[in-house]
XYZ file of C-alpha atoms in Angstrom:
603
model
C 30.492 13.634 33.483
C 31.212 15.137 30.101
C 34.145 16.122 28.455
C 33.247 19.825 28.920
C 32.889 19.280 32.656
C 36.302 18.685 33.451
C 38.024 21.525 30.484
C 37.717 19.328 27.483
C 36.551 21.855 25.052
C 38.783 22.357 21.760
C 40.439 20.976 18.733
C 43.579 21.596 16.928
C 41.646 21.596 13.708
C 37.984 22.483 13.723
C 36.921 20.228 10.612
C 33.768 18.041 10.619
C 34.348 14.987 11.853
C 32.283 11.897 11.977
C 30.317 8.957 14.417
C 31.886 5.798 15.630
C 31.127 3.617 18.845
C 34.523 3.227 20.801
C 34.332 0.418 23.039
C 31.429 -1.160 22.084
C 32.822 -4.329 23.267
C 35.989 -4.861 25.489
C 37.433 -6.754 22.423
C 37.773 -3.499 20.642
C 40.364 -1.652 22.570
C 43.780 -3.497 22.401
C 46.306 -1.847 24.530
C 50.295 -3.371 24.413
C 53.433 -1.605 26.734
C 56.034 -0.405 25.340
C 58.586 -0.672 27.315
C 61.641 1.670 27.839
C 63.772 0.449 25.206
C 60.777 0.704 22.718
C 59.823 -2.626 22.016
C 56.559 -3.765 22.052
C 55.445 -5.977 24.927
C 53.342 -9.143 23.276
C 52.523 -12.485 24.227
C 54.198 -14.895 22.138
C 54.844 -17.614 23.782
C 53.700 -19.501 27.171
C 57.029 -21.831 27.269
C 57.999 -22.580 31.167
C 61.562 -22.423 31.392
C 63.101 -24.814 33.759
C 66.640 -25.394 35.990
C 68.516 -28.575 34.756
C 68.005 -29.286 38.435
C 64.667 -29.119 38.331
C 62.699 -30.828 35.809
C 58.947 -30.736 36.256
C 55.773 -32.444 35.111
C 54.177 -28.711 34.380
C 50.772 -30.487 34.926
C 51.723 -32.222 38.029
C 50.947 -29.838 40.597
C 48.019 -28.412 39.186
C 46.373 -31.988 39.327
C 47.454 -32.581 42.737
C 46.078 -29.346 43.875
C 42.796 -30.335 42.290
C 42.753 -33.389 43.821
C 43.554 -32.321 47.318
C 41.086 -29.147 47.119
C 38.759 -30.668 50.097
C 41.134 -31.307 52.161
C 44.139 -28.408 51.585
C 41.471 -25.875 51.999
C 41.951 -22.029 51.872
C 41.621 -21.665 55.656
C 44.534 -23.947 55.402
C 46.756 -22.521 52.888
C 46.525 -19.176 54.766
C 47.665 -20.847 57.868
C 50.582 -22.316 56.854
C 51.161 -18.825 55.061
C 51.105 -17.184 58.394
C 53.446 -19.932 60.085
C 55.619 -19.061 57.315
C 55.585 -15.568 57.590
C 55.680 -15.887 61.348
C 52.869 -13.871 62.011
C 50.657 -16.089 63.527
C 53.052 -15.833 66.897
C 51.178 -18.169 69.175
C 50.599 -21.249 66.860
C 54.027 -23.465 66.288
C 52.410 -25.852 63.977
C 49.587 -26.420 61.468
C 47.823 -30.146 61.639
C 45.988 -31.092 57.975
C 43.761 -34.033 59.103
C 44.173 -36.998 56.588
C 41.907 -39.758 58.299
C 41.009 -42.336 55.817
C 43.587 -41.052 53.110
C 46.113 -43.612 51.239
C 49.504 -43.359 51.854
C 50.324 -42.329 48.097
C 47.661 -39.525 48.457
C 49.402 -38.001 51.550
C 52.829 -38.270 49.619
C 51.495 -35.823 47.059
C 50.109 -33.764 49.927
C 53.293 -33.844 50.987
C 55.090 -33.123 47.480
C 52.787 -30.209 46.655
C 53.878 -28.490 50.474
C 57.369 -29.067 49.530
C 56.872 -27.459 45.890
C 55.141 -24.070 47.368
C 57.210 -23.262 50.528
C 60.479 -25.252 49.727
C 62.685 -25.513 53.402
C 60.582 -22.829 55.145
C 58.446 -25.815 56.096
C 58.796 -29.337 57.067
C 56.007 -31.875 57.140
C 55.803 -35.158 58.846
C 52.461 -37.587 59.344
C 51.776 -38.112 62.864
C 48.932 -39.569 64.872
C 47.059 -36.343 67.025
C 44.205 -36.560 69.195
C 42.907 -39.944 67.685
C 43.356 -38.743 64.130
C 46.319 -38.956 61.655
C 47.273 -35.592 60.491
C 49.992 -34.218 58.221
C 52.328 -31.759 60.824
C 53.542 -28.463 59.099
C 56.492 -26.991 61.106
C 58.684 -24.365 60.729
C 61.719 -25.760 58.734
C 65.000 -24.961 60.744
C 66.598 -21.669 60.226
C 69.803 -22.618 58.383
C 67.322 -24.572 56.039
C 65.219 -22.127 55.294
C 67.829 -19.744 54.309
C 69.489 -22.297 52.344
C 65.934 -22.790 50.424
C 67.464 -23.377 46.724
C 67.067 -20.823 44.216
C 68.693 -22.093 40.637
C 68.084 -19.178 38.966
C 70.970 -16.683 37.168
C 69.168 -13.873 38.868
C 66.562 -12.842 41.754
C 63.644 -11.928 39.256
C 61.573 -13.102 37.084
C 59.686 -11.032 34.584
C 56.991 -12.478 32.313
C 54.191 -11.106 29.661
C 50.854 -10.752 31.176
C 47.609 -10.811 28.955
C 44.120 -9.777 30.252
C 40.647 -9.828 29.432
C 38.459 -6.932 31.046
C 40.467 -6.342 33.922
C 42.515 -3.569 35.466
C 46.429 -4.176 36.424
C 45.591 -3.810 40.000
C 43.068 -6.390 40.041
C 45.315 -8.517 38.047
C 48.080 -7.926 40.375
C 45.565 -8.436 43.579
C 44.244 -11.973 42.002
C 48.038 -13.445 40.840
C 49.566 -12.546 43.903
C 46.490 -14.235 46.174
C 47.158 -17.283 44.212
C 51.035 -17.303 44.882
C 50.087 -16.316 48.312
C 51.857 -13.224 47.993
C 51.209 -9.698 49.103
C 49.851 -7.336 45.813
C 52.939 -5.085 47.237
C 55.186 -7.879 45.673
C 53.908 -8.130 42.200
C 55.706 -5.097 40.243
C 54.873 -3.467 36.669
C 55.847 -0.527 35.168
C 52.645 1.106 34.327
C 48.347 0.648 35.072
C 46.077 -0.294 32.260
C 42.146 0.147 32.100
C 39.793 -2.579 32.738
C 37.699 -2.502 29.536
C 40.098 -3.790 27.274
C 42.408 -6.202 26.363
C 45.958 -5.265 27.318
C 49.220 -6.973 27.726
C 52.091 -5.464 29.957
C 55.176 -6.791 31.999
C 55.045 -8.164 35.358
C 57.787 -9.491 37.754
C 57.975 -10.930 40.653
C 61.108 -12.147 43.287
C 61.838 -15.570 43.569
C 58.906 -17.445 42.533
C 59.507 -20.117 39.836
C 58.154 -19.541 36.762
C 55.632 -22.762 36.799
C 54.324 -21.461 39.916
C 53.269 -18.579 38.186
C 52.000 -20.386 34.880
C 49.925 -22.234 37.628
C 48.373 -19.285 39.681
C 47.920 -17.581 36.549
C 45.723 -20.675 35.187
C 43.229 -20.453 38.297
C 42.306 -17.145 36.892
C 39.935 -16.971 34.164
C 40.594 -13.859 32.452
C 44.248 -13.887 32.511
C 47.363 -15.534 30.411
C 51.210 -15.313 31.208
C 54.084 -16.394 29.042
C 57.322 -14.906 27.494
C 59.380 -15.654 31.012
C 63.010 -13.787 31.344
C 65.029 -14.307 34.479
C 66.903 -10.974 35.340
C 69.175 -9.394 38.494
C 66.854 -6.301 38.017
C 63.288 -5.408 39.272
C 61.035 -3.898 37.068
C 60.337 -0.258 38.218
C 57.083 1.799 38.325
C 57.006 4.300 35.098
C 59.760 2.819 33.393
C 57.696 2.469 30.042
C 57.887 4.392 27.232
C 54.367 4.336 26.168
C 51.298 2.263 24.636
C 50.097 0.830 21.275
C 47.036 0.967 20.907
C 44.352 -1.462 18.603
C 41.184 0.390 18.571
C 38.025 -0.765 16.577
C 35.209 1.954 15.773
C 32.180 0.114 14.826
C 29.383 1.823 12.914
C 31.154 4.647 11.440
C 29.216 7.135 9.561
C 30.440 9.481 7.129
C 32.629 9.364 3.922
C 35.899 7.044 3.897
C 38.046 9.945 1.616
C 36.848 12.572 4.205
C 37.564 10.042 7.709
C 41.217 9.643 5.579
C 41.797 13.139 5.431
C 41.000 13.672 9.300
C 43.272 10.593 10.142
C 45.959 12.352 7.889
C 45.341 15.747 9.207
C 45.757 14.178 12.718
C 48.937 12.331 12.027
C 49.956 16.052 11.306
C 49.192 18.089 13.600
C 48.230 16.117 16.202
C 46.108 16.326 19.147
C 45.844 18.642 22.468
C 47.339 16.358 24.986
C 44.408 16.849 27.428
C 43.682 14.605 30.658
C 40.940 11.809 29.872
C 37.489 11.476 31.408
C 39.557 8.429 33.278
C 41.049 10.875 35.473
C 37.970 12.566 36.957
C 35.812 9.863 37.948
C 32.623 9.139 36.571
C 30.370 11.490 38.438
C 29.242 14.356 36.564
C 27.591 15.689 40.671
C 31.303 15.229 41.941
C 34.121 15.024 39.998
C 37.467 13.531 41.664
C 38.418 16.785 41.159
C 36.171 18.430 43.631
C 37.546 16.407 46.382
C 41.231 17.519 45.339
C 40.235 21.032 45.976
C 38.763 20.514 49.241
C 41.399 18.837 50.523
C 44.273 21.074 48.761
C 42.068 24.450 50.707
C 42.164 21.717 54.096
C 38.451 21.731 54.203
C 38.675 18.367 54.748
C 35.334 18.206 56.298
C 34.041 19.138 52.842
C 36.006 16.292 50.951
C 34.597 13.510 53.181
C 31.128 14.521 52.615
C 32.003 14.614 48.685
C 33.459 11.057 49.277
C 30.145 10.006 50.840
C 27.582 12.253 49.360
C 24.674 10.131 47.818
C 24.669 9.952 44.107
C 23.262 8.706 40.981
C 24.784 5.433 39.626
C 25.503 3.812 42.543
C 24.665 -0.217 43.803
C 22.011 -0.607 46.062
C 24.052 -1.407 49.260
C 26.245 1.780 48.461
C 23.189 3.904 48.168
C 22.010 2.503 51.219
C 24.891 3.714 53.166
C 25.464 6.316 51.795
C 22.024 7.611 52.273
C 21.902 6.684 55.544
C 25.220 8.134 57.060
C 23.841 11.466 55.020
C 21.074 11.573 57.256
C 22.499 10.162 61.018
C 26.160 10.721 60.749
C 26.739 7.269 62.275
C 29.792 6.204 60.827
C 30.379 3.005 62.491
C 27.117 2.168 61.867
C 27.283 2.867 58.288
C 30.456 0.973 57.896
C 29.088 -2.043 59.058
C 26.265 -2.158 56.752
C 29.065 -1.956 53.532
C 30.235 -5.919 53.265
C 32.650 -5.119 50.333
C 35.644 -4.088 52.268
C 36.900 -2.598 48.957
C 35.095 0.409 48.890
C 37.048 3.708 49.970
C 33.966 4.669 51.573
C 34.261 1.879 54.091
C 37.421 2.624 54.852
C 36.427 6.134 54.905
C 33.747 5.444 57.438
C 35.967 3.190 59.742
C 38.120 5.942 59.935
C 35.641 8.385 61.054
C 33.967 5.902 63.755
C 37.548 5.523 64.955
C 38.983 9.242 64.717
C 35.753 10.564 66.052
C 33.069 12.340 63.873
C 34.807 15.648 63.355
C 38.588 14.432 63.654
C 37.962 14.796 59.285
C 41.486 14.767 58.385
C 42.255 11.706 60.658
C 39.683 9.199 58.842
C 41.400 10.995 55.143
C 44.681 9.540 56.216
C 43.037 5.948 56.273
C 42.868 5.927 52.673
C 45.187 4.394 50.396
C 47.542 7.458 49.638
C 47.138 6.531 45.899
C 43.916 7.483 46.314
C 44.410 10.619 48.197
C 47.309 11.221 45.153
C 44.326 10.505 42.465
C 42.142 13.707 44.090
C 44.713 16.261 44.310
C 46.294 15.440 41.093
C 42.940 15.438 39.591
C 42.551 19.115 40.299
C 46.190 19.607 38.480
C 44.841 17.822 35.946
C 41.898 19.834 35.872
C 43.414 23.153 36.025
C 45.872 21.761 33.159
C 42.914 21.190 30.979
C 41.497 24.432 30.964
C 44.564 26.125 30.427
C 45.398 23.758 27.527
C 41.752 24.855 26.107
C 42.271 28.739 26.477
C 45.590 28.530 25.335
C 44.535 26.768 21.675
C 41.565 28.915 21.319
C 43.080 32.033 21.705
C 46.298 31.529 19.780
C 45.997 28.101 18.488
C 49.043 26.552 17.321
C 50.824 29.653 16.888
C 54.372 29.878 18.730
C 54.264 32.783 21.762
C 56.803 34.830 23.030
C 57.197 33.558 27.099
C 56.166 29.764 26.080
C 58.055 27.511 27.597
C 59.261 24.665 25.405
C 61.389 21.390 26.325
C 64.709 20.983 25.578
C 65.394 17.453 23.627
C 67.422 14.739 26.348
C 67.846 11.696 26.578
C 66.342 10.215 30.016
C 68.377 10.449 33.496
C 69.708 6.701 32.584
C 70.050 7.751 28.975
C 67.474 4.882 28.433
C 65.162 6.700 25.856
C 63.953 9.978 24.806
C 61.504 12.007 27.618
C 58.704 11.865 24.608
C 55.878 13.469 26.747
C 56.849 15.886 29.927
C 54.271 14.355 32.250
C 54.315 11.642 34.817
C 52.265 8.551 33.761
C 49.187 8.685 35.205
C 50.459 5.158 37.163
C 53.485 6.258 38.495
C 53.235 9.741 39.761
C 53.599 8.071 43.479
C 56.700 6.450 42.810
C 58.179 9.071 40.560
C 57.705 11.355 43.468
C 58.758 8.877 46.165
C 62.042 7.571 44.533
C 62.607 10.061 41.414
C 63.355 13.217 43.107
C 66.859 13.222 41.416
C 65.160 12.621 38.032
C 62.121 15.262 38.423
C 64.910 18.160 39.152
C 66.485 17.158 36.017
C 63.348 16.875 33.941
C 62.547 20.507 35.090
C 66.296 21.550 33.949
C 65.489 20.786 30.308
C 62.280 23.597 30.508
C 63.169 27.156 29.633
C 61.361 30.187 27.730
C 60.708 30.658 24.717
C 62.586 34.073 23.270
C 61.676 36.064 20.329
C 64.857 34.817 19.013
C 64.170 31.670 19.251
C 60.343 31.867 17.228
C 62.389 33.775 14.586
C 65.123 31.030 13.882
C 62.096 28.019 13.575
C 64.398 26.882 16.787
C 61.266 25.151 18.187
C 57.611 23.765 17.031
C 54.647 23.779 18.928
C 55.427 20.199 19.524
C 58.322 21.266 21.698
C 55.994 23.511 24.427
C 55.030 22.562 27.484
C 52.033 23.470 29.763
C 52.643 23.416 33.608
C 50.623 21.440 36.392
C 50.563 24.295 38.709
C 52.817 23.378 41.980
C 54.799 25.138 44.226
C 58.043 24.480 42.808
C 57.312 24.830 38.895
C 57.781 27.933 36.516
C 54.733 29.377 34.627
C 55.064 30.942 31.224
C 56.147 34.496 31.487
C 52.810 35.227 29.129
C 49.270 35.934 29.396
C 49.154 31.768 30.219
C 51.280 32.247 33.239
C 48.794 34.672 34.360
C 45.613 32.246 33.780
C 47.016 30.117 35.595
C 47.541 32.461 38.818
C 43.794 33.407 37.875
C 42.352 29.905 38.227
C 43.893 28.912 41.172
C 42.794 32.376 43.116
C 39.280 32.049 41.837
C 39.492 28.588 43.859
C 41.053 30.053 47.112
C 44.808 28.580 45.808
C 48.028 29.890 44.973
C 51.109 28.228 44.062
C 52.522 28.706 47.422
C 49.681 27.316 49.278
C 50.420 24.068 47.147
C 52.928 23.273 49.363
C 50.202 21.929 51.630
C 51.512 20.664 55.918
C 50.859 17.537 55.024
C 53.455 15.706 52.521
C 51.019 13.831 51.026
C 49.208 16.778 49.617
C 51.881 18.493 48.604
C 52.032 18.866 44.649
C 55.271 20.577 43.436
C 54.134 20.675 39.818
C 55.748 19.435 36.547
C 55.099 19.731 33.008
C 52.873 18.517 30.457
C 53.526 18.701 26.012
C 50.282 20.679 24.856
C 50.231 18.604 21.957
C 50.740 15.097 20.809
C 51.375 12.949 17.486
C 50.230 9.400 17.606
C 53.611 7.324 16.368
C 53.217 4.853 13.439
C 49.645 5.819 13.112
C 47.919 3.140 10.128
C 44.514 2.333 9.784
C 41.826 0.428 7.818
C 38.261 0.154 7.096
C 36.365 -3.562 7.522
C 32.886 -4.018 6.424
C 31.173 -6.538 8.480
C 27.732 -8.163 8.979
C 27.665 -9.520 12.875
C 27.182 -6.534 15.240
C 29.141 -8.682 17.696
C 31.841 -9.979 16.016
C 35.757 -10.070 16.920
C 37.257 -6.814 14.822
C 40.745 -7.437 15.805
C 43.109 -9.735 16.809
C 44.672 -9.901 20.424
C 47.425 -11.442 21.831
C 45.836 -14.724 22.772
C 43.656 -14.847 19.611
C 47.376 -15.074 17.460
C 48.157 -17.704 20.119
C 44.897 -19.875 19.380
C 45.337 -19.381 15.575
C 41.791 -17.409 16.315
C 41.459 -15.039 13.522
C 39.396 -11.796 13.613
C 36.119 -11.177 11.237
C 37.273 -10.601 7.413
C 36.136 -7.941 5.815
C 32.947 -8.130 4.001
C 32.500 -5.974 0.485
C 29.164 -6.061 0.707
C 28.824 -6.040 4.969
C 25.800 -4.132 6.540
C 27.946 -2.290 8.828
C 31.493 -0.455 8.624
C 34.713 -0.229 11.403
C 37.665 1.599 11.171
C 40.387 -0.251 12.715
C 43.291 2.120 14.057
C 46.731 1.332 15.221
C 49.085 4.018 16.881
C 51.425 4.431 19.568
C 51.440 6.776 22.559
C 53.882 8.262 25.344
C 52.770 6.606 28.673
C 50.810 9.366 29.950
C 48.328 10.106 26.614
C 45.024 9.153 26.600
C 43.734 7.372 23.017
C 40.584 8.556 23.663
C 42.019 11.692 23.293
C 43.333 11.132 20.086
C 40.114 9.668 18.528
C 37.973 12.819 19.893
C 40.428 14.859 17.608
C 39.239 12.997 14.448
C 35.501 12.331 15.320
C 34.688 15.927 16.995
C 32.234 14.554 19.886
C 32.170 13.494 23.556
C 34.109 10.532 24.227
C 32.164 10.224 27.499
C 30.410 6.577 29.081
C 26.824 8.561 27.777
C 27.683 9.354 24.393
C 29.139 5.987 23.655
C 26.171 4.328 25.152
C 23.870 6.354 23.571
C 25.552 5.545 20.084
C 26.109 2.065 21.080
C 22.161 1.535 21.509
C 21.841 2.753 18.108
C 24.172 0.488 16.622
C 22.574 -2.137 18.467
C 18.987 -0.910 16.984
C 20.637 -0.911 13.769
C 21.619 -4.487 14.084
C 17.904 -5.777 15.128
C 16.421 -3.298 11.952
C 18.952 -4.577 9.367
C 18.266 -8.443 10.503
C 14.395 -8.497 9.911
């Protein structure tokens, strides 16, 4: 998938760029969340707070867990959890065989179970069918309700640092180790996989020590900076992200590169939706599925999701090919061993609903996945309009443009720096922030000739709408373009009010241009192609330094440090200075060239 495939074609300034390899290693891309108060979220300590009544040896339960893994298997843990959650109504107890286990070891098991489940269960050592067992039963109702929570607030907030893992994976793995549902792990926004990322997480009524121990069992994750609060962390409640990025193997004159950076600092970049928004397949980008859904062509949508394509794993390729040829959904679903594939969920839906009930099958997909498709279509339209607006009129203000009036956030927490809802927060925004959305729309107004003559607004105040049934369009030619694109696709603003509520698009606004905040940079020469060029939060905690600048180094890197609002893409800022495609294919080609240069220089 290339940038031009999704409407990304223009630059604010058409100077000559330079080349550099982006994400040659995931450690070249660091992301730190910025909370609603404008504070950069960093992992600075791993101290576990303790209540005065609960002085626990931090390593004690790790040790017990390791010593008893052969007894307390995953199946045993799951059975106890089902008992506690009262999911298994037939089973009144769980028996753990402890034949030949010394009393001191049995005591440790009792202690660990007490720590994990508190008063929710009661344990005792008994003889059962000739074996010695530890019997777990539900605690008495009153005791369960009185389970002690000794902290001043209900919610444990903490900083999570992760490497080469996205937010959803981290939340799922942490929840599993804490024996929680992933939905019980709260966060403000999602971060990409191929990076080192730091953000806030929040869990209700789980001891900080338990969270720390759970994280220790996940190799890519570190946690710390615990705080106890009365309120829960809400999805979408973040100001943005700070990026530290290393562009390796840069070519071009240093003075010219600095001119490009100064230019972007002054003129900004086009606030395109990046390629991540559209999937990774050029044949079937996500917006095509979204268009089919919006047109109520559910058969087409299902076929696009299941259609054979290049780049699949051998297992998925076999399944797609089989289904495409035979349309046996049940058998195709059974061929997929990984339950995480959306293709498996869709195939199961087709098998259950009947091979022609494509609408019901689609509705078996997670809601956030369905939203991803329809929002990708909105984003595709927005990118095309932004490109044409810049191509035909540059950064000149036009009568009829729409601008955002400066206003504090609905809760008075921070100025709304970008009007679009964060990519990761759209579902929550629609469900729980309807009042916010209405107020946001009221802060947009149409630009008059008088406004332009008085220099009241600049191009950085201009917003473009994402099409929808409840949004106004610019009262100039730009508004006409939106209608024309929708019409060409067999849609209209009115038709975006879908009869299936999940698929309805009300519309919102997004800043046309963005300036990176607090932009800093440095050049660093290095010899080893794989050396670490930037220190992460965890590197700092471990006193691991990044590679030093070598005046005579074989290679040159550009290290960038800047902040963006939550719905903006760092890759789109980088393309403004690089002036070339940031797609994975382009980066792979450049990366291979860097490897070859490294080999040539070492010969």
